[in-house]
mmCIF file of C-alpha atoms in Angstrom:
data_model
loop_
_atom_site.group_PDB
_atom_site.id
_atom_site.type_symbol
_atom_site.label_atom_id
_atom_site.label_comp_id
_atom_site.label_asym_id
_atom_site.label_seq_id
_atom_site.Cartn_x
_atom_site.Cartn_y
_atom_site.Cartn_z
ATOM 1 C CA MET G 1 0.000 0.000 0.000
ATOM 2 C CA GLU G 2 3.022 2.298 0.002
ATOM 3 C CA ARG G 3 3.062 2.428 -3.790
ATOM 4 C CA LYS G 4 2.417 5.897 -5.167
ATOM 5 C CA VAL G 5 -0.417 6.563 -7.587
ATOM 6 C CA VAL G 6 0.066 9.151 -10.331
ATOM 7 C CA LEU G 7 -3.128 10.734 -11.674
ATOM 8 C CA VAL G 8 -2.737 11.988 -15.249
ATOM 9 C CA THR G 9 -5.233 14.588 -16.455
ATOM 10 C CA ARG G 10 -5.548 16.922 -19.415
ATOM 11 C CA LYS G 11 -7.216 20.270 -19.995
ATOM 12 C CA THR G 12 -10.824 20.170 -21.104
ATOM 13 C CA ARG G 13 -12.054 22.100 -24.110
ATOM 14 C CA LEU G 14 -13.369 24.846 -21.840
ATOM 15 C CA GLU G 15 -10.111 25.133 -19.902
ATOM 16 C CA THR G 16 -8.212 25.385 -23.179
ATOM 17 C CA LEU G 17 -10.503 28.177 -24.370
ATOM 18 C CA ILE G 18 -10.173 30.090 -21.084
ATOM 19 C CA THR G 19 -6.397 29.827 -21.339
ATOM 20 C CA ARG G 20 -6.615 31.247 -24.850
ATOM 21 C CA PHE G 21 -9.148 34.045 -24.151
ATOM 22 C CA ASN G 22 -8.348 34.753 -20.465
ATOM 23 C CA THR G 23 -11.915 34.634 -19.102
ATOM 24 C CA ARG G 24 -14.952 32.365 -19.242
ATOM 25 C CA ASP G 25 -17.123 35.168 -20.644
ATOM 26 C CA GLN G 26 -14.731 35.822 -23.493
ATOM 27 C CA ALA G 27 -14.621 32.105 -24.228
ATOM 28 C CA ARG G 28 -18.435 32.056 -24.273
ATOM 29 C CA PHE G 29 -18.547 35.003 -26.676
ATOM 30 C CA TYR G 30 -16.101 33.291 -29.034
ATOM 31 C CA VAL G 31 -17.998 29.981 -29.102
ATOM 32 C CA GLU G 32 -21.468 31.523 -29.419
ATOM 33 C CA HIS G 33 -20.246 33.985 -32.057
ATOM 34 C CA LEU G 34 -19.386 30.948 -34.196
ATOM 35 C CA GLY G 35 -22.886 29.559 -33.647
ATOM 36 C CA ALA G 36 -21.836 26.699 -31.358
ATOM 37 C CA ASP G 37 -23.498 25.560 -28.122
ATOM 38 C CA PHE G 38 -21.434 26.833 -25.193
ATOM 39 C CA SER G 39 -23.572 24.897 -22.705
ATOM 40 C CA ASP G 40 -22.090 21.663 -24.097
ATOM 41 C CA TYR G 41 -18.634 22.878 -23.069
ATOM 42 C CA GLU G 42 -19.986 23.663 -19.600
ATOM 43 C CA ARG G 43 -21.636 20.248 -19.225
ATOM 44 C CA GLU G 44 -18.407 18.543 -20.237
ATOM 45 C CA GLN G 45 -16.474 20.634 -17.694
ATOM 46 C CA ALA G 46 -18.948 19.874 -14.900
ATOM 47 C CA ALA G 47 -18.771 16.128 -15.596
ATOM 48 C CA TYR G 48 -14.964 16.167 -15.657
ATOM 49 C CA ASP G 49 -14.795 18.180 -12.410
ATOM 50 C CA GLU G 50 -17.122 15.699 -10.705
ATOM 51 C CA ALA G 51 -15.116 12.731 -11.991
ATOM 52 C CA THR G 52 -11.900 14.352 -10.758
ATOM 53 C CA ARG G 53 -13.356 14.871 -7.279
ATOM 54 C CA THR G 54 -14.486 11.235 -7.088
ATOM 55 C CA VAL G 55 -11.098 9.915 -8.180
ATOM 56 C CA GLN G 56 -9.212 12.213 -5.810
ATOM 57 C CA GLU G 57 -11.369 11.100 -2.849
ATOM 58 C CA THR G 58 -10.316 7.504 -3.512
ATOM 59 C CA LEU G 59 -6.670 8.517 -3.842
ATOM 60 C CA GLU G 60 -6.817 10.456 -0.566
ATOM 61 C CA ILE G 61 -7.951 7.271 1.162
ATOM 62 C CA HIS G 62 -5.099 5.387 -0.497
ATOM 63 C CA GLY G 63 -2.465 7.828 0.752
ATOM 64 C CA ARG G 64 0.432 8.622 -1.593
ATOM 65 C CA TRP G 65 -0.636 10.176 -4.874
ATOM 66 C CA GLN G 66 0.357 12.931 -7.254
ATOM 67 C CA ALA G 67 -1.374 14.676 -10.153
ATOM 68 C CA VAL G 68 0.328 15.641 -13.422
ATOM 69 C CA ASP G 69 -1.013 17.267 -16.571
ATOM 70 C CA ARG G 70 -0.485 15.454 -19.873
ATOM 71 C CA ALA G 71 1.633 18.331 -21.182
ATOM 72 C CA TYR G 72 4.363 17.535 -18.620
ATOM 73 C CA LEU G 73 4.612 13.793 -19.286
ATOM 74 C CA PRO G 74 7.701 13.965 -21.558
ATOM 75 C CA ASN G 75 9.751 15.330 -18.634
ATOM 76 C CA PHE G 76 7.998 13.612 -15.722
ATOM 77 C CA LEU G 77 9.958 11.021 -13.733
ATOM 78 C CA PHE G 78 7.854 8.037 -12.677
ATOM 79 C CA GLY G 79 8.958 5.891 -9.751
ATOM 80 C CA PRO G 80 9.731 2.219 -10.415
ATOM 81 C CA ASP G 81 6.631 0.994 -8.518
ATOM 82 C CA ASP G 82 4.207 3.772 -9.463
ATOM 83 C CA ILE G 83 0.662 2.959 -10.530
ATOM 84 C CA VAL G 84 -0.801 5.355 -13.074
ATOM 85 C CA VAL G 85 -4.417 6.453 -13.486
ATOM 86 C CA ALA G 86 -5.436 8.310 -16.659
ATOM 87 C CA LEU G 87 -8.647 10.334 -16.373
ATOM 88 C CA GLY G 88 -9.818 11.480 -19.781
ATOM 89 C CA GLN G 89 -10.388 10.267 -23.307
ATOM 90 C CA ASP G 90 -8.866 7.233 -25.019
ATOM 91 C CA GLY G 91 -6.116 9.404 -26.448
ATOM 92 C CA LEU G 92 -4.903 10.254 -22.959
ATOM 93 C CA VAL G 93 -4.271 6.553 -22.286
ATOM 94 C CA ALA G 94 -2.170 6.279 -25.435
ATOM 95 C CA ASN G 95 -0.307 9.517 -24.669
ATOM 96 C CA THR G 96 0.484 8.252 -21.163
ATOM 97 C CA MET G 97 1.327 4.576 -21.739
ATOM 98 C CA LYS G 98 4.423 5.173 -23.851
ATOM 99 C CA TYR G 99 6.173 6.867 -20.903
ATOM 100 C CA LEU G 100 5.450 4.118 -18.359
ATOM 101 C CA GLN G 101 7.975 1.393 -19.281
ATOM 102 C CA GLY G 102 5.634 -1.440 -18.337
ATOM 103 C CA ARG G 103 3.971 0.148 -15.296
ATOM 104 C CA PRO G 104 0.251 -0.695 -14.981
ATOM 105 C CA LEU G 105 -2.194 1.901 -16.299
ATOM 106 C CA ILE G 106 -5.816 2.312 -15.206
ATOM 107 C CA GLY G 107 -8.032 4.150 -17.693
ATOM 108 C CA ILE G 108 -10.968 6.050 -16.174
ATOM 109 C CA ASN G 109 -13.848 7.285 -18.348
ATOM 110 C CA PRO G 110 -15.037 10.625 -16.887
ATOM 111 C CA GLU G 111 -18.261 10.652 -18.911
ATOM 112 C CA PRO G 112 -19.345 7.318 -20.439
ATOM 113 C CA GLY G 113 -22.288 8.979 -22.181
ATOM 114 C CA ARG G 114 -19.872 11.174 -24.154
ATOM 115 C CA TYR G 115 -16.825 8.946 -24.754
ATOM 116 C CA ASP G 116 -16.823 5.400 -26.161
ATOM 117 C CA GLY G 117 -13.877 4.552 -23.915
ATOM 118 C CA VAL G 118 -12.294 1.579 -25.696
ATOM 119 C CA LEU G 119 -9.265 2.086 -23.436
ATOM 120 C CA LEU G 120 -11.320 3.350 -20.489
ATOM 121 C CA PRO G 121 -12.988 0.302 -18.926
ATOM 122 C CA PHE G 122 -13.648 1.942 -15.544
ATOM 123 C CA THR G 123 -15.783 4.759 -14.142
ATOM 124 C CA PRO G 124 -14.549 7.078 -11.370
ATOM 125 C CA LYS G 125 -16.469 5.059 -8.757
ATOM 126 C CA ASP G 126 -14.836 1.820 -9.954
ATOM 127 C CA LEU G 127 -11.424 3.025 -8.825
ATOM 128 C CA ARG G 128 -12.202 2.107 -5.188
ATOM 129 C CA LEU G 129 -12.595 -1.519 -6.260
ATOM 130 C CA ILE G 130 -9.852 -1.893 -8.854
ATOM 131 C CA LEU G 131 -7.050 0.031 -7.133
ATOM 132 C CA PRO G 132 -6.492 -2.515 -4.306
ATOM 133 C CA GLN G 133 -6.249 -5.295 -6.912
ATOM 134 C CA VAL G 134 -3.635 -3.362 -8.862
ATOM 135 C CA LEU G 135 -1.692 -2.619 -5.679
ATOM 136 C CA TRP G 136 -1.398 -6.347 -5.011
ATOM 137 C CA ASP G 137 -0.738 -7.199 -8.670
ATOM 138 C CA SER G 138 -3.893 -9.299 -8.864
ATOM 139 C CA ALA G 139 -5.906 -7.247 -11.370
ATOM 140 C CA PRO G 140 -6.472 -8.610 -14.879
ATOM 141 C CA VAL G 141 -4.331 -6.795 -17.456
ATOM 142 C CA LYS G 142 -3.904 -6.718 -21.201
ATOM 143 C CA ARG G 143 -0.559 -6.432 -22.991
ATOM 144 C CA VAL G 144 -0.320 -3.706 -25.615
ATOM 145 C CA THR G 145 2.447 -3.871 -28.240
ATOM 146 C CA MET G 146 4.162 -0.537 -28.850
ATOM 147 C CA ALA G 147 6.178 0.674 -31.831
ATOM 148 C CA GLU G 148 9.684 2.081 -31.608
ATOM 149 C CA ALA G 149 11.588 4.302 -34.016
ATOM 150 C CA ARG G 150 15.308 4.374 -33.232
ATOM 151 C CA LEU G 151 17.524 6.887 -35.008
ATOM 152 C CA SER G 152 21.151 6.325 -35.959
ATOM 153 C CA ASP G 153 22.206 8.876 -33.307
ATOM 154 C CA GLY G 154 20.516 6.867 -30.518
ATOM 155 C CA GLN G 155 17.315 8.898 -30.133
ATOM 156 C CA THR G 156 14.116 6.873 -29.790
ATOM 157 C CA MET G 157 10.396 7.484 -30.061
ATOM 158 C CA LEU G 158 7.755 5.085 -28.751
ATOM 159 C CA ALA G 159 4.165 4.886 -29.944
ATOM 160 C CA VAL G 160 1.105 3.191 -28.502
ATOM 161 C CA ASN G 161 -1.069 3.915 -31.551
ATOM 162 C CA ASP G 162 0.918 5.372 -34.423
ATOM 163 C CA LEU G 163 4.236 6.796 -35.503
ATOM 164 C CA PHE G 164 4.267 9.582 -38.073
ATOM 165 C CA ILE G 165 7.473 9.951 -40.067
ATOM 166 C CA GLY G 166 7.562 12.829 -42.497
ATOM 167 C CA PRO G 167 7.481 16.615 -42.908
ATOM 168 C CA ARG G 168 6.607 19.029 -40.112
ATOM 169 C CA SER G 169 4.441 21.095 -42.468
ATOM 170 C CA HIS G 170 2.459 20.470 -45.646
ATOM 171 C CA VAL G 171 5.375 19.797 -47.979
ATOM 172 C CA SER G 172 6.664 16.584 -49.504
ATOM 173 C CA ALA G 173 8.627 14.121 -47.408
ATOM 174 C CA ARG G 174 11.684 12.749 -49.198
ATOM 175 C CA TYR G 175 13.376 9.620 -47.952
ATOM 176 C CA GLU G 176 14.704 6.221 -48.919
ATOM 177 C CA ILE G 177 12.595 3.285 -47.746
ATOM 178 C CA ASP G 178 14.126 -0.138 -47.114
ATOM 179 C CA TRP G 179 11.865 -3.091 -46.301
ATOM 180 C CA ASN G 180 11.863 -6.831 -46.862
ATOM 181 C CA GLY G 181 14.883 -6.747 -49.159
ATOM 182 C CA ARG G 182 13.494 -3.951 -51.332
ATOM 183 C CA ARG G 183 14.613 -0.340 -51.452
ATOM 184 C CA GLU G 184 13.558 2.824 -53.252
ATOM 185 C CA ARG G 185 13.482 6.590 -52.980
ATOM 186 C CA GLN G 186 10.074 8.078 -52.349
ATOM 187 C CA SER G 187 8.256 11.401 -52.204
ATOM 188 C CA SER G 188 5.045 11.415 -50.180
ATOM 189 C CA SER G 189 3.200 13.200 -47.401
ATOM 190 C CA GLY G 190 4.767 10.847 -44.859
ATOM 191 C CA VAL G 191 4.714 7.298 -43.528
ATOM 192 C CA ILE G 192 2.334 6.006 -40.856
ATOM 193 C CA VAL G 193 3.311 2.997 -38.729
ATOM 194 C CA SER G 194 0.557 1.524 -36.557
ATOM 195 C CA THR G 195 0.489 -0.932 -33.683
ATOM 196 C CA GLY G 196 -2.310 -3.418 -33.189
ATOM 197 C CA LEU G 197 -4.088 -0.893 -30.999
ATOM 198 C CA GLY G 198 -3.559 1.888 -33.530
ATOM 199 C CA SER G 199 -4.665 -0.289 -36.434
ATOM 200 C CA THR G 200 -8.272 0.380 -35.424
ATOM 201 C CA GLY G 201 -7.805 4.136 -35.858
ATOM 202 C CA TRP G 202 -5.670 6.124 -38.293
ATOM 203 C CA MET G 203 -4.508 3.062 -40.230
ATOM 204 C CA SER G 204 -8.092 1.908 -40.611
ATOM 205 C CA SER G 205 -8.966 5.281 -42.142
ATOM 206 C CA ILE G 206 -6.027 5.129 -44.564
ATOM 207 C CA VAL G 207 -6.796 1.607 -45.784
ATOM 208 C CA THR G 208 -10.560 2.179 -45.947
ATOM 209 C CA GLY G 209 -10.035 5.334 -47.986
ATOM 210 C CA SER G 210 -7.607 3.594 -50.335
ATOM 211 C CA LEU G 211 -10.004 0.695 -50.895
ATOM 212 C CA GLY G 212 -12.833 3.139 -51.561
ATOM 213 C CA ILE G 213 -10.812 5.143 -54.086
ATOM 214 C CA GLY G 214 -9.679 1.976 -55.839
ATOM 215 C CA ALA G 215 -13.241 0.670 -55.997
ATOM 216 C CA ALA G 216 -14.574 3.952 -57.388
ATOM 217 C CA TRP G 217 -11.771 4.149 -59.971
ATOM 218 C CA SER G 218 -12.253 0.588 -61.196
ATOM 219 C CA GLN G 219 -16.027 0.652 -60.614
ATOM 220 C CA ARG G 220 -15.714 -2.617 -58.743
ATOM 221 C CA LYS G 221 -16.296 -3.573 -55.137
ATOM 222 C CA PRO G 222 -13.177 -3.993 -52.940
ATOM 223 C CA GLN G 223 -11.887 -7.568 -53.057
ATOM 224 C CA ALA G 224 -11.242 -7.696 -49.287
ATOM 225 C CA ASP G 225 -12.226 -5.950 -46.064
ATOM 226 C CA TYR G 226 -9.721 -4.352 -43.743
ATOM 227 C CA ARG G 227 -9.002 -6.328 -40.588
ATOM 228 C CA PRO G 228 -7.118 -4.628 -37.733
ATOM 229 C CA LEU G 229 -4.462 -6.417 -35.707
ATOM 230 C CA GLN G 230 -4.829 -7.614 -32.127
ATOM 231 C CA TRP G 231 -3.534 -5.271 -29.414
ATOM 232 C CA ASP G 232 -0.715 -7.655 -28.509
ATOM 233 C CA ASP G 233 0.255 -8.553 -32.085
ATOM 234 C CA ASP G 234 4.044 -8.474 -32.407
ATOM 235 C CA THR G 235 3.925 -6.966 -35.878
ATOM 236 C CA LEU G 236 3.289 -3.413 -37.072
ATOM 237 C CA LEU G 237 1.474 -2.113 -40.139
ATOM 238 C CA PHE G 238 2.910 0.708 -42.246
ATOM 239 C CA ALA G 239 1.404 2.783 -45.031
ATOM 240 C CA VAL G 240 2.845 5.488 -47.275
ATOM 241 C CA ARG G 241 0.554 8.488 -47.553
ATOM 242 C CA GLU G 242 -0.024 9.968 -51.003
ATOM 243 C CA PRO G 243 3.062 8.506 -52.732
ATOM 244 C CA PHE G 244 4.141 10.484 -55.802
ATOM 245 C CA PRO G 245 5.688 8.714 -58.806
ATOM 246 C CA SER G 246 8.383 10.576 -60.729
ATOM 247 C CA GLN G 247 11.647 9.986 -62.607
ATOM 248 C CA THR G 248 13.515 9.756 -59.300
ATOM 249 C CA THR G 249 10.862 8.432 -56.869
ATOM 250 C CA GLY G 250 8.965 5.161 -56.848
ATOM 251 C CA THR G 251 5.693 3.816 -55.470
ATOM 252 C CA SER G 252 6.267 0.067 -55.281
ATOM 253 C CA ILE G 253 6.487 -0.062 -51.446
ATOM 254 C CA ILE G 254 3.202 1.363 -50.182
ATOM 255 C CA PHE G 255 1.870 -0.935 -47.462
ATOM 256 C CA GLY G 256 3.140 -3.857 -45.411
ATOM 257 C CA ARG G 257 4.003 -5.423 -42.086
ATOM 258 C CA CYS G 258 7.235 -5.139 -40.175
ATOM 259 C CA ASP G 259 8.547 -6.886 -37.078
ATOM 260 C CA ALA G 260 11.784 -7.431 -35.190
ATOM 261 C CA ALA G 261 13.094 -9.831 -37.837
ATOM 262 C CA SER G 262 12.093 -7.605 -40.759
ATOM 263 C CA PRO G 263 12.072 -3.968 -39.566
ATOM 264 C CA LEU G 264 11.167 -0.932 -41.630
ATOM 265 C CA ARG G 265 14.117 1.375 -42.347
ATOM 266 C CA LEU G 266 13.850 4.940 -43.551
ATOM 267 C CA THR G 267 16.725 7.277 -44.418
ATOM 268 C CA SER G 268 15.835 10.969 -44.471
ATOM 269 C CA LEU G 269 16.604 12.975 -47.596
ATOM 270 C CA MET G 270 15.047 16.141 -46.132
ATOM 271 C CA ALA G 271 17.403 19.057 -45.560
ATOM 272 C CA GLU G 272 15.008 20.492 -42.964
ATOM 273 C CA GLY G 273 11.573 19.967 -41.482
ATOM 274 C CA GLY G 274 11.661 16.184 -41.133
ATOM 275 C CA VAL G 275 10.181 14.882 -37.861
ATOM 276 C CA ILE G 276 9.008 11.754 -36.082
ATOM 277 C CA PHE G 277 6.223 11.988 -33.518
ATOM 278 C CA SER G 278 3.732 9.553 -32.038
ATOM 279 C CA ASP G 279 0.104 9.353 -30.965
ATOM 280 C CA GLY G 280 -0.719 12.824 -32.227
ATOM 281 C CA MET G 281 1.674 14.646 -29.879
ATOM 282 C CA GLU G 282 3.489 16.858 -32.386
ATOM 283 C CA ALA G 283 5.072 18.954 -29.633
ATOM 284 C CA ASP G 284 6.993 15.884 -28.416
ATOM 285 C CA SER G 285 8.889 15.035 -31.598
ATOM 286 C CA ILE G 286 12.413 14.218 -32.710
ATOM 287 C CA GLU G 287 14.135 15.694 -35.735
ATOM 288 C CA PHE G 288 14.511 13.462 -38.796
ATOM 289 C CA GLY G 289 17.025 15.412 -40.865
ATOM 290 C CA ALA G 290 19.093 14.586 -43.909
ATOM 291 C CA GLY G 291 21.185 11.431 -43.460
ATOM 292 C CA GLN G 292 19.363 10.201 -40.360
ATOM 293 C CA LEU G 293 18.417 6.524 -40.422
ATOM 294 C CA ALA G 294 15.244 5.431 -38.593
ATOM 295 C CA ASN G 295 14.843 1.762 -37.710
ATOM 296 C CA VAL G 296 11.175 0.959 -36.945
ATOM 297 C CA GLN G 297 9.977 -2.233 -35.269
ATOM 298 C CA PRO G 298 7.914 -3.417 -32.268
ATOM 299 C CA ALA G 299 9.289 -2.052 -28.996
ATOM 300 C CA ALA G 300 10.934 -4.381 -26.513
ATOM 301 C CA THR G 301 8.696 -3.009 -23.737
ATOM 302 C CA SER G 302 4.925 -3.472 -23.872
ATOM 303 C CA GLY G 303 2.203 -1.346 -22.363
ATOM 304 C CA ILE G 304 0.139 -2.833 -19.524
ATOM 305 C CA LEU G 305 -3.520 -1.801 -19.446
ATOM 306 C CA VAL G 306 -5.654 -2.837 -16.486
ATOM 307 C CA VAL G 307 -8.908 -4.369 -17.698
#
């Protein structure tokens, strides 16, 4: 029972607007001026505040706990025996898990009527029941495979859902791709690498859109449906976004699987603006400049989600 619990939160939409416009009234004016319903922002805030109070009451009974905002996770130092609670949307679980190095993570859904909560199996009131089980390592858990991009200079980036490798802004990414014994130079809007967990999200959109375009172009139905990977699958899916064929760039390597035995390798040909970030957190990125080699494969450490 001496183990510390770290509560990870993130700003709500209303809190973000107040930070931007200084006051609640100014935030209201901005939202209503655009024709949106400000009361929805207020209801969301009230539900999150109530969920936070309920979770904090349980943590006060537990004893040692600490709160941290998602924005500070890249520089936050977790203790070796810490238990982590994420209170927010599914994305908060993904944003948090990659910093935990195998520590158990409890996902709390602050408003089940608003959020589907695929990664949020518990309500704020459930924490009283599940926390003692986690403390004694008796709670059921699910292993989540993560992706890792390791640069030639030793820098690494982990992803719970997706890695994005490409340009910082809306320009072409230029790189050499090396996979499964094949190699070519490419120009595209970037490469997406998805884990099993992420294969239900961004990757699903990419493949579904590609199948739809192909079907419309050929005026035929798609020959196969997209099937996402399991969360603990030890392979990753990758897809090249908007590949451009030219005299110097090819489009023969567009989609595939990679694993520890057959990783995906990318060499940057971008003089500036190349980046790698994960799970939508662009602010926490690493530079992918000219000459840098990125080796992408499943991470050695898995995420542990309490279920």
